[in-house]
């Protein structure tokens, strides 16, 4: 069977839009992170989950378990279903590379935990998360092409995405 004859998407899967919303930035050490939340429009991320996610990252930074490096980055807190969340923490490294640390929280979990995936081929971003990632890629390129002065840094931090993903 050729690749064109194979079905890569489950017949039962139905794709529904979600909404990406920017929130207040978070500073961890020397790194300033933009904050995005991705969720269905009628079921946004609860404030208590956002607070728990921010606390997780602050605590991990204080313990030395999260070392971002770089000056800028962004977070995507993604509501996946009723009570499962991914917390994707990214930072710009080596001028033009996006590095990532992933946490997850399942409904039964009291806290976000590091998301450990075995093997060399592993997940990165889903189609909903890519809405924020695509915006951030464009914003970072604009910053790289700028004088990279204080005004350019402010412009990068002010550039966020909000909308359907």
Short mmCIF file of C-alpha atoms in Angstrom, two decimals:
data_model
loop_
_atom_site.label_atom_id
_atom_site.label_comp_id
_atom_site.label_asym_id
_atom_site.label_seq_id
_atom_site.Cartn_x
_atom_site.Cartn_y
_atom_site.Cartn_z
CA UNK A 1 0.00 0.00 0.00
CA UNK A 2 1.40 3.38 -0.95
CA UNK A 3 1.56 6.37 1.39
CA UNK A 4 -1.22 8.04 -0.61
CA UNK A 5 -3.52 5.07 0.01
CA UNK A 6 -2.93 4.94 3.78
CA UNK A 7 -5.16 6.77 6.21
CA UNK A 8 -3.08 8.82 8.67
CA UNK A 9 -6.07 10.20 10.60
CA UNK A 10 -8.50 8.02 12.53
CA UNK A 11 -11.92 7.86 10.85
CA UNK A 12 -13.58 8.83 14.15
CA UNK A 13 -11.52 11.99 14.65
CA UNK A 14 -13.39 15.28 14.22
CA UNK A 15 -11.35 18.43 14.39
CA UNK A 16 -12.80 21.34 16.36
CA UNK A 17 -11.31 24.82 16.65
CA UNK A 18 -9.83 26.15 19.85
CA UNK A 19 -8.93 29.68 20.89
CA UNK A 20 -5.49 31.10 21.75
CA UNK A 21 -5.39 33.93 24.28
CA UNK A 22 -2.38 35.92 25.46
CA UNK A 23 -2.01 36.52 29.20
CA UNK A 24 0.44 38.46 31.37
CA UNK A 25 4.12 37.68 30.84
CA UNK A 26 6.08 35.62 33.35
CA UNK A 27 9.68 36.34 34.30
CA UNK A 28 11.80 33.38 35.40
CA UNK A 29 15.31 34.40 36.32
CA UNK A 30 16.58 36.49 33.42
CA UNK A 31 14.05 35.09 30.93
CA UNK A 32 10.81 36.91 30.10
CA UNK A 33 8.13 34.57 28.81
CA UNK A 34 5.02 35.55 26.91
CA UNK A 35 2.03 33.46 28.06
CA UNK A 36 -0.61 31.88 25.85
CA UNK A 37 -3.56 29.73 26.78
CA UNK A 38 -5.17 27.42 24.25
CA UNK A 39 -8.59 25.98 24.95
CA UNK A 40 -12.07 25.63 23.51
CA UNK A 41 -13.78 29.03 23.44
CA UNK A 42 -16.54 27.73 25.73
CA UNK A 43 -14.14 26.07 28.20
CA UNK A 44 -11.15 28.37 28.87
CA UNK A 45 -8.31 27.42 31.19
CA UNK A 46 -9.55 27.89 34.78
CA UNK A 47 -7.74 30.59 36.75
CA UNK A 48 -6.73 28.04 39.40
CA UNK A 49 -4.97 25.93 36.74
CA UNK A 50 -3.17 29.01 35.38
CA UNK A 51 -1.99 29.87 38.91
CA UNK A 52 -0.84 26.29 39.46
CA UNK A 53 1.09 26.32 36.16
CA UNK A 54 2.84 29.59 37.01
CA UNK A 55 3.70 28.29 40.46
CA UNK A 56 5.11 25.10 38.93
CA UNK A 57 7.47 27.09 36.72
CA UNK A 58 8.56 29.46 39.50
CA UNK A 59 9.22 26.53 41.86
CA UNK A 60 11.11 24.56 39.20
CA UNK A 61 13.26 27.61 38.48
CA UNK A 62 14.03 28.14 42.18
CA UNK A 63 15.01 24.47 42.57
CA UNK A 64 17.22 24.61 39.48
CA UNK A 65 15.08 22.00 37.71
CA UNK A 66 14.16 24.51 34.99
CA UNK A 67 17.05 26.42 33.46
CA UNK A 68 15.90 28.33 30.44
CA UNK A 69 18.76 30.58 29.46
CA UNK A 70 18.10 33.20 26.84
CA UNK A 71 16.30 36.47 27.35
CA UNK A 72 12.92 35.68 25.81
CA UNK A 73 10.51 32.88 25.17
CA UNK A 74 6.90 31.89 25.55
CA UNK A 75 4.62 29.45 27.31
CA UNK A 76 1.61 27.63 25.91
CA UNK A 77 -0.80 26.29 28.52
CA UNK A 78 -3.06 23.98 26.52
CA UNK A 79 -6.31 22.54 27.79
CA UNK A 80 -6.60 19.13 26.18
CA UNK A 81 -10.05 17.74 26.89
CA UNK A 82 -11.85 18.11 30.20
CA UNK A 83 -8.98 18.03 32.69
CA UNK A 84 -5.66 17.28 30.99
CA UNK A 85 -3.20 20.13 30.36
CA UNK A 86 0.11 20.52 28.61
CA UNK A 87 2.45 23.28 29.79
CA UNK A 88 4.97 23.99 27.03
CA UNK A 89 7.84 26.25 28.06
CA UNK A 90 10.05 27.54 25.26
CA UNK A 91 12.99 29.90 25.07
CA UNK A 92 14.96 31.37 22.21
CA UNK A 93 18.53 30.05 22.29
CA UNK A 94 21.60 30.47 20.08
CA UNK A 95 20.00 33.42 18.30
CA UNK A 96 17.50 31.43 16.22
CA UNK A 97 16.64 28.15 17.98
CA UNK A 98 13.52 27.39 19.97
CA UNK A 99 14.17 25.10 22.96
CA UNK A 100 11.37 23.45 24.89
CA UNK A 101 10.56 21.91 28.27
CA UNK A 102 7.20 20.16 28.66
CA UNK A 103 5.06 19.59 31.74
CA UNK A 104 1.64 17.97 31.99
CA UNK A 105 -1.19 17.81 34.49
CA UNK A 106 -3.85 15.14 34.45
CA UNK A 107 -7.08 15.70 36.38
CA UNK A 108 -5.98 13.42 39.19
CA UNK A 109 -2.61 15.14 39.53
CA UNK A 110 -2.24 17.85 42.15
CA UNK A 111 0.65 19.47 40.26
CA UNK A 112 2.19 19.77 36.83
CA UNK A 113 4.91 17.17 36.29
CA UNK A 114 7.69 16.92 33.71
CA UNK A 115 6.44 15.15 30.58
CA UNK A 116 8.97 12.42 29.87
CA UNK A 117 8.78 10.69 26.50
CA UNK A 118 11.00 7.76 25.62
CA UNK A 119 12.58 7.26 22.22
CA UNK A 120 14.15 9.51 19.67
CA UNK A 121 11.00 10.35 17.69
CA UNK A 122 8.62 12.23 19.99
CA UNK A 123 5.80 14.75 19.87
CA UNK A 124 6.41 18.48 19.67
CA UNK A 125 3.47 20.81 18.99
CA UNK A 126 -0.11 19.98 17.96
CA UNK A 127 -2.06 21.96 15.37
CA UNK A 128 -3.70 24.16 18.03
CA UNK A 129 -0.40 25.05 19.77
CA UNK A 130 1.13 25.88 16.41
CA UNK A 131 -1.10 28.97 16.16
CA UNK A 132 0.93 30.65 18.91
CA UNK A 133 4.19 29.08 17.72
CA UNK A 134 3.73 30.42 14.17
CA UNK A 135 3.07 33.93 15.49
CA UNK A 136 6.11 33.74 17.76
CA UNK A 137 8.31 32.61 14.88
CA UNK A 138 7.29 35.67 12.86
CA UNK A 139 7.69 37.99 15.87
CA UNK A 140 11.16 36.59 16.61
CA UNK A 141 12.30 37.04 13.01
CA UNK A 142 11.08 40.63 13.14
CA UNK A 143 13.09 41.11 16.33
CA UNK A 144 16.21 39.52 14.78
CA UNK A 145 15.96 41.91 11.83
CA UNK A 146 15.56 44.91 14.14
CA UNK A 147 18.31 46.93 15.86
CA UNK A 148 17.53 44.70 18.91
CA UNK A 149 17.50 47.74 21.15
CA UNK A 150 15.14 48.46 24.05
CA UNK A 151 12.35 49.58 21.69
CA UNK A 152 12.67 46.37 19.68
CA UNK A 153 12.57 44.27 22.86
CA UNK A 154 9.40 46.06 23.98
CA UNK A 155 7.88 45.55 20.52
CA UNK A 156 8.66 41.82 20.62
CA UNK A 157 7.06 41.43 24.05
CA UNK A 158 3.99 43.41 22.93
CA UNK A 159 3.48 41.28 19.83
CA UNK A 160 1.06 38.49 20.75
CA UNK A 161 -1.52 36.36 19.02
CA UNK A 162 -5.17 36.02 19.89
CA UNK A 163 -7.68 34.11 17.84
CA UNK A 164 -8.96 30.82 16.59
CA UNK A 165 -6.43 28.05 16.17
#
